[in-house]
Amino acid sequence: MEDDGDPGSDEVRIIRESSQDLRNLVGFKLYRRRWFILFVLCLLNCSNAMLWLSFAPVADQTAQYLGASLDQVNWLSLVYMVVAIPLSFVTTWMLDTLGLRISLILGSWLNMAGSGLRYLSVLESLPAGVRYFPLLMGGQTLCALAQTLVIFSPTKLAALWFPEHQRATANMVASMSNPVGLLFANIFSPMIVGSDNNLPLMLGIYAIPALVVCILATLGIQESVPPSPPSASAETANSEPFLQGIKLLLKNKAYLILLLCFGSGIAVFTCFTTLLEQILCVKGYANDFAGLCGALFILFGVVGAFFLGLYVDKTKKFIEATKINMSFTALACIGLAVVSQLRDQKAAVAAMCSLFGFFGFSIYPVAMELSVECSYPVGEASSAGLLFISGQVQSIVYIIILQALTQPLADSPFSTCAAGGDSALSWRVPVLVMASLCSLGTCFFVIFFHTDYRRLQAEAGATQGVGRARSLNTEDSGEVE
């Protein structure tokens, strides 16, 4: 067999077989309503992501409509990161302490309120002093508040409602709904805004899913945990108190390496999705093509995550999958940095975007599961939440650095940018720096990251305990008879 001669594979196989034995002995019950909660979380995550990057694919047209600069338009995306840094600690505490139901319902209401305020900001009936940018930023800030409640939920939902052989898949589905929202934003924002620059129509359409998911979450999610646990780790879950859990994470060497390197990866992807249209328009590529590249980037990422999630659920090879995919991601990032600075290379740019997404996006749900495995028994929201905070902090730093490295072009005859009077900018140095940061983080992770699968080992230990208890009960029954 493929695993023969590999001690690590033997250990994973034993843990997997032990988990199956435990399900047979204890009879953990699964509830079909877990799929409804997963659906609501996916829809909420997707809606929030659409609201996040609504403006990135049409940044120049948005700047023109609002009478703002490109830097101001970029802050409509950056506000998500700024809000996430201080509030993520609060929302991880809410998830681990108050539960999944309250967090998802509150997140859905904030998401709906923010989307509504965004639409109101462009109504002509409002006074000129509050119309457009200030009110639009207020709505975007409410949506950013919602993201901090939504983005950490997949690992928590997977741990509380799904058995161990479905956890990685459930986490993958819930996590990948976020890039699906980014995909929709990249496709539909240029289509809706169009040549007429119809920004109000786009904001109105994006508010509809937010309203629907708010109703579903409020009326449909009735409990945070199922009546009986779906797995051994859920049954024996005794997460560390929040502050104690944070202290344990900051002392965990493997987790800190994951925190730094995966956070850097999140930052690189955030830079790519936020700045793609601005990078490509300088070389003569239209907004529609930039939207297509963003869509390919995310679409192939979702496909890659689907297959990788199934593979990891079956083999439990979290570390190997993460290291291999990060290596291919770095190579794709280097290729993209090169071809994005060439004119009339649509096929090459689209191919590099597809590969970058296929290998890069697929890491996200696996890395989130890996963070739980290497930090168990710290709460799932805490371990996943710190990863996200690291990514947001590094995203802000990277975007500020990359924007500072741009240089005005004295002559840009092929530029299709329409940035409200701003001169075209050269992104040659920033994209090469972005590729260097991605490569550096990958090398560091591949060389230095090593850890045990603590949660799987705990489940295997629980299996042995149940087996011994079952044997003792059988012996006692025999003596009585």
Coordinates of C-alpha atoms in Angstrom, one line a residue:
M1 CA 0.0 0.0 0.0
E2 CA 1.0 3.6 -0.4
D3 CA 1.5 4.2 3.3
D4 CA 3.8 1.2 3.9
G5 CA 7.2 2.1 5.4
D6 CA 6.0 5.6 6.4
P7 CA 5.7 5.8 10.3
G8 CA 3.9 9.1 10.0
S9 CA 1.3 7.6 7.7
D10 CA 0.9 4.6 10.0
E11 CA 0.2 6.9 12.9
V12 CA -2.4 8.8 10.9
R13 CA -4.0 5.6 9.8
I14 CA -4.2 4.3 13.4
I15 CA -5.8 7.6 14.5
R16 CA -8.3 7.4 11.7
E17 CA -9.2 3.8 12.5
S18 CA -9.4 4.6 16.2
S19 CA -11.8 7.4 15.5
Q20 CA -14.0 5.0 13.5
D21 CA -14.0 2.5 16.4
L22 CA -15.0 5.3 18.8
R23 CA -18.0 6.2 16.7
N24 CA -19.0 2.6 16.6
L25 CA -18.6 2.2 20.4
V26 CA -20.2 5.4 21.6
G27 CA -22.7 6.1 18.8
F28 CA -22.2 9.8 18.2
K29 CA -25.3 11.3 16.7
L30 CA -25.3 13.6 13.6
Y31 CA -28.0 16.1 12.9
R32 CA -29.1 17.1 9.5
R33 CA -29.7 20.7 10.6
R34 CA -25.8 21.1 10.6
W35 CA -26.1 21.4 6.8
F36 CA -28.6 24.3 7.2
I37 CA -26.3 26.2 9.6
L38 CA -23.4 25.5 7.2
F39 CA -25.5 26.9 4.3
V40 CA -26.4 30.1 6.3
L41 CA -22.7 30.6 7.3
C42 CA -21.7 30.2 3.6
L43 CA -24.2 32.7 2.4
L44 CA -23.3 35.2 5.1
N45 CA -19.6 34.7 4.4
C46 CA -20.2 35.1 0.6
S47 CA -22.3 38.2 1.1
N48 CA -19.8 39.9 3.4
A49 CA -17.0 39.2 0.9
M50 CA -19.0 40.8 -1.9
L51 CA -19.4 43.9 0.2
W52 CA -15.7 43.9 1.1
L53 CA -14.3 44.0 -2.4
S54 CA -17.3 45.6 -4.3
F55 CA -15.1 48.6 -5.4
A56 CA -11.7 46.9 -6.1
P57 CA -12.6 45.7 -9.6
V58 CA -13.9 49.2 -10.5
A59 CA -11.6 51.3 -8.4
D60 CA -10.9 53.9 -11.0
Q61 CA -14.6 54.3 -11.9
T62 CA -15.5 54.5 -8.2
A63 CA -13.0 57.3 -7.6
Q64 CA -14.4 59.1 -10.6
Y65 CA -18.0 58.8 -9.3
L66 CA -17.2 59.8 -5.7
G67 CA -14.8 62.5 -6.7
A68 CA -12.2 60.8 -4.5
S69 CA -8.6 59.6 -5.0
L70 CA -7.5 56.0 -5.6
D71 CA -6.0 55.9 -2.1
Q72 CA -9.4 56.8 -0.6
V73 CA -11.1 54.1 -2.6
N74 CA -8.5 51.6 -1.4
W75 CA -9.4 52.4 2.1
L76 CA -12.9 51.1 1.5
S77 CA -11.2 47.7 1.4
L78 CA -8.5 48.5 4.0
V79 CA -11.1 49.5 6.6
Y80 CA -11.9 45.7 7.0
M81 CA -8.4 45.1 8.1
V82 CA -8.2 48.2 10.4
V83 CA -11.4 47.2 12.2
A84 CA -10.4 43.5 12.4
I85 CA -7.2 44.1 14.4
P86 CA -8.7 45.5 17.6
L87 CA -12.1 43.8 17.4
S88 CA -11.0 40.3 16.5
F89 CA -10.0 39.6 20.1
V90 CA -13.5 40.5 21.2
T91 CA -15.2 38.4 18.5
T92 CA -13.0 35.3 19.2
W93 CA -14.0 35.7 22.9
M94 CA -17.7 35.9 21.8
L95 CA -17.4 32.7 19.7
D96 CA -15.6 30.7 22.4
T97 CA -17.8 32.1 25.3
L98 CA -21.2 33.2 24.0
G99 CA -21.5 30.6 21.2
L100 CA -22.0 30.3 17.5
R101 CA -25.7 31.3 17.3
I102 CA -25.3 34.7 18.9
S103 CA -22.2 35.5 16.8
L104 CA -23.8 34.5 13.5
I105 CA -27.0 36.4 14.1
L106 CA -25.2 39.5 15.3
G107 CA -22.9 39.3 12.3
S108 CA -25.8 39.0 9.9
W109 CA -27.5 42.1 11.3
L110 CA -24.3 44.2 11.1
N111 CA -23.8 42.9 7.5
M112 CA -27.4 43.9 6.5
A113 CA -27.2 47.3 8.2
G114 CA -23.8 48.1 6.6
S115 CA -25.1 47.1 3.1
G116 CA -28.2 49.3 3.6
L117 CA -26.1 52.3 4.7
R118 CA -23.9 51.9 1.6
Y119 CA -26.9 52.1 -0.6
L120 CA -28.3 55.1 1.2
S121 CA -25.0 57.0 0.8
V122 CA -25.4 57.4 -2.9
L123 CA -29.1 58.5 -2.9
E124 CA -29.5 61.9 -4.5
S125 CA -32.1 62.9 -1.9
L126 CA -29.5 63.0 0.8
P127 CA -27.8 66.4 1.7
A128 CA -24.6 66.9 -0.2
G129 CA -22.6 67.1 3.1
V130 CA -23.3 63.5 4.0
R131 CA -23.7 61.9 0.6
Y132 CA -21.1 59.7 -0.9
F133 CA -17.8 59.0 0.8
P134 CA -18.3 59.6 4.6
L135 CA -21.6 57.7 4.7
L136 CA -20.3 55.0 2.4
M137 CA -17.3 54.5 4.7
G138 CA -19.7 54.2 7.6
G139 CA -21.6 51.4 5.9
Q140 CA -18.4 49.7 4.9
T141 CA -17.2 49.9 8.6
L142 CA -20.4 48.1 9.8
C143 CA -19.7 45.4 7.2
A144 CA -16.2 45.1 8.5
L145 CA -17.5 44.6 12.0
A146 CA -19.6 41.7 10.7
Q147 CA -16.6 40.1 9.0
T148 CA -14.9 39.6 12.4
L149 CA -17.8 37.6 13.6
V150 CA -18.1 35.5 10.5
I151 CA -14.6 34.8 9.4
F152 CA -13.6 32.7 12.5
S153 CA -16.8 30.6 12.5
P154 CA -15.9 27.8 10.0
T155 CA -13.5 26.0 12.4
K156 CA -15.9 26.4 15.3
L157 CA -18.9 25.1 13.3
A158 CA -16.8 22.2 11.9
A159 CA -15.6 21.2 15.4
L160 CA -19.0 21.4 17.1
W161 CA -21.4 20.0 14.5
F162 CA -19.4 17.7 12.2
P163 CA -17.7 14.3 12.8
E164 CA -13.9 14.2 12.3
H165 CA -14.1 12.7 8.8
Q166 CA -16.2 15.7 7.7
R167 CA -14.4 18.5 9.6
A168 CA -11.9 19.5 6.9
T169 CA -14.5 19.4 4.2
A170 CA -17.0 21.5 6.2
N171 CA -14.3 24.0 7.1
M172 CA -13.3 24.1 3.4
V173 CA -16.9 24.7 2.2
A174 CA -17.5 27.5 4.8
S175 CA -14.1 29.1 4.3
M176 CA -14.3 29.0 0.5
S177 CA -17.6 30.8 0.4
N178 CA -15.6 33.9 1.2
P179 CA -13.5 33.8 -2.0
V180 CA -16.7 32.8 -3.9
G181 CA -18.0 36.2 -2.8
L182 CA -14.9 37.8 -4.0
L183 CA -15.4 35.9 -7.3
F184 CA -18.9 37.4 -7.7
A185 CA -17.6 40.9 -6.9
N186 CA -14.9 40.5 -9.6
I187 CA -17.4 39.3 -12.1
F188 CA -20.5 41.4 -11.4
S189 CA -19.0 44.8 -10.2
P190 CA -17.6 45.6 -13.7
M191 CA -20.8 44.3 -15.4
I192 CA -23.2 46.2 -13.2
V193 CA -21.3 49.5 -13.1
G194 CA -20.6 49.3 -16.8
S195 CA -19.6 52.3 -19.0
D196 CA -22.4 54.4 -17.4
N197 CA -20.7 54.2 -14.0
N198 CA -23.9 53.0 -12.3
L199 CA -22.6 52.7 -8.8
P200 CA -26.0 53.0 -7.0
L201 CA -27.3 50.0 -8.9
M202 CA -24.4 47.8 -7.8
L203 CA -24.8 48.8 -4.1
G204 CA -28.5 48.1 -4.3
I205 CA -28.0 44.6 -5.8
Y206 CA -25.3 43.7 -3.2
A207 CA -27.7 44.6 -0.4
I208 CA -30.2 41.9 -1.3
P209 CA -28.2 38.8 -0.3
A210 CA -27.4 40.6 3.0
L211 CA -31.1 41.0 3.8
V212 CA -31.9 37.3 2.9
V213 CA -29.2 35.8 5.0
C214 CA -30.1 38.1 8.0
I215 CA -33.6 36.6 7.9
L216 CA -32.4 33.1 7.6
A217 CA -29.9 33.4 10.4
T218 CA -32.3 35.1 12.8
L219 CA -35.2 32.7 12.2
G220 CA -33.4 29.5 11.4
I221 CA -30.4 29.1 13.8
Q222 CA -31.9 28.0 17.1
E223 CA -28.8 26.6 19.0
S224 CA -25.0 26.9 19.1
V225 CA -24.3 23.3 19.7
P226 CA -26.2 20.0 18.8
P227 CA -28.0 18.1 21.6
S228 CA -25.3 15.4 21.5
P229 CA -21.7 15.7 20.2
P230 CA -20.7 14.4 16.8
S231 CA -17.1 13.4 17.8
A232 CA -14.8 12.6 20.6
S233 CA -13.1 16.0 20.6
A234 CA -16.5 17.7 20.7
E235 CA -17.7 15.5 23.6
T236 CA -14.5 16.0 25.6
A237 CA -14.1 19.6 24.5
N238 CA -12.8 21.6 27.5
S239 CA -11.2 24.6 25.8
E240 CA -8.8 26.7 27.8
P241 CA -10.2 30.0 29.1
F242 CA -9.8 32.8 26.5
L243 CA -6.9 34.7 28.1
Q244 CA -5.1 31.5 29.1
G245 CA -5.6 30.1 25.6
I246 CA -4.0 33.3 24.1
K247 CA -1.0 32.8 26.4
L248 CA -0.6 29.2 25.4
L249 CA -0.7 30.2 21.7
L250 CA 2.0 32.8 22.1
K251 CA 4.2 30.1 23.7
N252 CA 3.6 27.5 21.0
K253 CA 6.6 27.6 18.6
A254 CA 4.8 25.7 15.8
Y255 CA 1.8 28.0 16.0
L256 CA 3.9 31.2 16.0
I257 CA 5.6 30.0 12.8
L258 CA 2.2 29.3 11.2
L259 CA 1.0 32.7 12.5
L260 CA 3.8 34.6 10.8
C261 CA 4.0 32.7 7.5
F262 CA 0.3 32.1 6.9
G263 CA -0.5 35.6 7.9
S264 CA 2.0 36.8 5.3
G265 CA 0.3 34.6 2.7
I266 CA -3.1 36.2 3.6
A267 CA -1.5 39.6 3.2
V268 CA -0.1 38.8 -0.2
F269 CA -3.5 37.6 -1.4
T270 CA -5.3 40.6 0.0
C271 CA -2.8 42.9 -1.8
F272 CA -3.5 40.9 -5.0
T273 CA -7.3 41.2 -4.8
T274 CA -7.2 44.8 -3.8
L275 CA -4.7 46.1 -6.3
L276 CA -5.1 43.9 -9.3
E277 CA -7.2 46.3 -11.4
Q278 CA -4.7 49.2 -10.7
I279 CA -1.7 47.0 -11.6
L280 CA -3.2 45.8 -14.9
C281 CA -4.8 49.0 -16.2
V282 CA -1.4 50.6 -16.5
K283 CA -0.4 48.0 -19.1
G284 CA -3.5 48.6 -21.2
Y285 CA -5.7 45.8 -19.8
A286 CA -9.4 46.8 -19.4
N287 CA -11.4 46.5 -16.2
D288 CA -13.3 43.6 -17.7
F289 CA -10.1 41.6 -18.1
A290 CA -8.9 42.5 -14.6
G291 CA -12.3 41.2 -13.3
L292 CA -11.9 38.0 -15.3
C293 CA -8.4 37.5 -13.9
G294 CA -9.8 38.0 -10.4
A295 CA -12.6 35.6 -11.1
L296 CA -10.1 32.9 -12.5
F297 CA -7.9 33.4 -9.4
I298 CA -10.8 32.7 -7.1
L299 CA -12.6 30.0 -9.2
F300 CA -9.5 27.9 -9.5
G301 CA -8.8 28.5 -5.8
V302 CA -12.2 27.1 -4.9
V303 CA -11.6 24.0 -7.1
G304 CA -8.2 23.5 -5.6
A305 CA -9.6 23.8 -2.0
F306 CA -12.4 21.3 -2.8
F307 CA -10.0 18.6 -3.9
L308 CA -7.4 19.4 -1.2
G309 CA -10.1 19.3 1.5
L310 CA -11.3 15.9 0.4
Y311 CA -7.7 14.6 0.3
V312 CA -6.8 16.0 3.8
D313 CA -10.1 14.6 5.3
K314 CA -9.1 11.2 4.1
T315 CA -5.3 11.2 4.8
K316 CA -5.0 13.8 7.6
K317 CA -1.7 15.0 6.0
F318 CA -2.2 18.7 6.9
I319 CA 1.5 19.6 7.1
E320 CA 2.5 18.0 3.8
A321 CA -0.4 19.5 1.9
T322 CA 0.3 23.0 3.3
K323 CA 4.0 22.9 2.6
I324 CA 3.7 21.6 -1.0
N325 CA 0.9 24.0 -1.9
M326 CA 2.8 27.0 -0.4
S327 CA 5.8 26.2 -2.5
F328 CA 3.8 26.1 -5.7
T329 CA 2.0 29.3 -4.7
A330 CA 5.4 31.1 -4.3
L331 CA 6.4 30.0 -7.9
A332 CA 3.0 31.1 -9.3
C333 CA 3.4 34.5 -7.5
I334 CA 6.8 35.1 -9.1
G335 CA 5.4 34.2 -12.5
L336 CA 2.5 36.6 -12.0
A337 CA 4.8 39.4 -10.9
V338 CA 6.7 39.1 -14.2
V339 CA 3.8 38.6 -16.7
S340 CA 1.7 41.4 -15.1
Q341 CA 4.3 43.9 -16.2
L342 CA 4.1 42.8 -19.9
R343 CA 1.7 44.2 -22.5
D344 CA -0.6 42.1 -24.7
Q345 CA 0.0 38.9 -22.7
K346 CA -3.6 38.1 -21.7
A347 CA -3.2 34.3 -21.9
A348 CA -0.1 34.3 -19.7
V349 CA -1.6 36.7 -17.1
A350 CA -4.8 34.7 -16.9
A351 CA -2.9 31.4 -16.6
M352 CA -0.7 32.8 -13.8
C353 CA -3.8 34.1 -11.9
S354 CA -5.4 30.7 -12.2
L355 CA -2.3 28.9 -10.9
F356 CA -1.8 31.4 -8.1
G357 CA -5.4 30.9 -7.0
F358 CA -5.4 27.1 -7.4
F359 CA -2.4 26.5 -5.1
G360 CA -2.8 29.5 -2.9
F361 CA -6.5 29.7 -2.0
S362 CA -6.7 26.0 -1.4
I363 CA -4.3 26.3 1.6
Y364 CA -6.6 28.5 3.6
P365 CA -9.1 25.9 5.1
V366 CA -6.3 23.4 5.6
A367 CA -4.1 25.9 7.4
M368 CA -7.1 26.8 9.6
E369 CA -7.5 23.1 10.6
L370 CA -3.8 22.8 11.1
S371 CA -3.9 25.8 13.5
V372 CA -6.5 23.9 15.6
E373 CA -4.4 20.6 15.5
C374 CA -1.2 22.2 16.6
S375 CA -2.8 24.3 19.4
Y376 CA -5.4 21.9 20.9
P377 CA -7.1 22.3 23.4
V378 CA -7.1 26.1 22.8
G379 CA -10.5 27.2 21.5
E380 CA -11.0 26.9 17.7
A381 CA -12.0 30.6 17.4
S382 CA -8.9 31.7 19.3
S383 CA -6.4 29.8 17.2
A384 CA -8.1 30.7 13.9
G385 CA -8.7 34.3 15.0
L386 CA -5.1 35.1 15.7
L387 CA -4.1 33.8 12.3
F388 CA -6.7 36.1 10.7
I389 CA -5.5 39.1 12.8
S390 CA -1.9 38.4 11.8
G391 CA -3.0 38.4 8.1
Q392 CA -4.9 41.7 8.6
V393 CA -2.0 43.5 10.3
Q394 CA 0.4 42.3 7.6
S395 CA -2.1 43.2 4.9
I396 CA -2.2 46.9 6.0
V397 CA 1.6 47.0 6.2
Y398 CA 2.0 45.4 2.8
I399 CA -0.5 47.6 1.0
I400 CA 1.0 50.8 2.5
I401 CA 4.5 49.7 1.5
L402 CA 3.4 48.6 -2.0
Q403 CA 1.6 51.9 -2.6
A404 CA 4.6 53.8 -1.4
L405 CA 6.9 52.0 -3.8
T406 CA 4.8 53.0 -6.9
Q407 CA 6.3 55.7 -9.1
P408 CA 4.4 58.1 -11.4
L409 CA 4.8 57.4 -15.1
A410 CA 5.8 60.4 -17.2
D411 CA 4.2 58.8 -20.3
S412 CA 1.6 56.0 -20.3
P413 CA 0.0 55.9 -23.7
F414 CA -1.4 52.5 -23.3
S415 CA -3.0 53.1 -19.8
T416 CA -6.7 52.4 -19.4
C417 CA -6.8 53.8 -15.9
A418 CA -9.4 56.5 -15.1
A419 CA -8.4 57.4 -11.6
G420 CA -10.1 60.7 -11.3
G421 CA -7.1 62.8 -12.4
D422 CA -4.4 60.8 -10.8
S423 CA -1.4 60.0 -13.1
A424 CA -0.7 56.4 -14.0
L425 CA 1.6 54.6 -11.6
S426 CA 4.3 52.0 -12.2
W427 CA 3.8 48.8 -10.2
R428 CA 6.9 47.0 -11.4
V429 CA 8.8 47.3 -8.1
P430 CA 5.8 46.7 -5.8
V431 CA 4.8 43.4 -7.6
L432 CA 8.4 42.1 -7.4
V433 CA 8.5 43.0 -3.7
M434 CA 5.2 41.1 -3.2
A435 CA 6.6 38.0 -4.9
S436 CA 9.7 38.2 -2.7
L437 CA 7.6 38.4 0.5
C438 CA 5.6 35.4 -0.6
S439 CA 8.7 33.4 -1.3
L440 CA 10.4 34.4 1.9
G441 CA 7.4 33.3 4.0
T442 CA 7.2 30.0 2.1
C443 CA 10.8 29.1 2.6
F444 CA 10.7 29.9 6.3
F445 CA 7.6 27.7 6.8
V446 CA 8.8 24.8 4.8
I447 CA 12.1 24.6 6.7
F448 CA 11.1 25.3 10.3
F449 CA 7.4 24.2 10.8
H450 CA 7.0 20.9 12.6
T451 CA 4.2 19.8 14.9
D452 CA 2.1 16.9 16.2
Y453 CA -1.6 16.5 15.5
R454 CA -2.8 17.1 19.0
R455 CA -6.5 16.9 18.4
L456 CA -6.3 13.7 16.5
Q457 CA -4.1 12.2 19.2
A458 CA -6.5 13.2 21.8
E459 CA -9.4 11.5 20.0
A460 CA -7.2 8.4 19.6
G461 CA -6.6 8.5 23.4
A462 CA -10.3 8.9 24.0
T463 CA -10.9 5.8 21.8
Q464 CA -8.6 3.7 24.0
G465 CA -10.3 4.9 27.1
V466 CA -13.8 4.0 25.8
G467 CA -12.5 0.6 24.7
R468 CA -11.1 -0.2 28.1
A469 CA -14.3 0.9 29.8
R470 CA -16.3 -1.3 27.4
S471 CA -14.1 -4.3 28.2
L472 CA -14.5 -3.7 31.9
N473 CA -18.2 -3.5 31.6
T474 CA -18.2 -6.8 29.6
E475 CA -16.1 -8.5 32.2
D476 CA -18.3 -7.3 35.0
S477 CA -21.4 -8.5 33.1
G478 CA -19.8 -11.9 32.7
E479 CA -19.0 -12.2 36.4
V480 CA -22.6 -11.4 37.3
E481 CA -24.0 -14.0 34.9

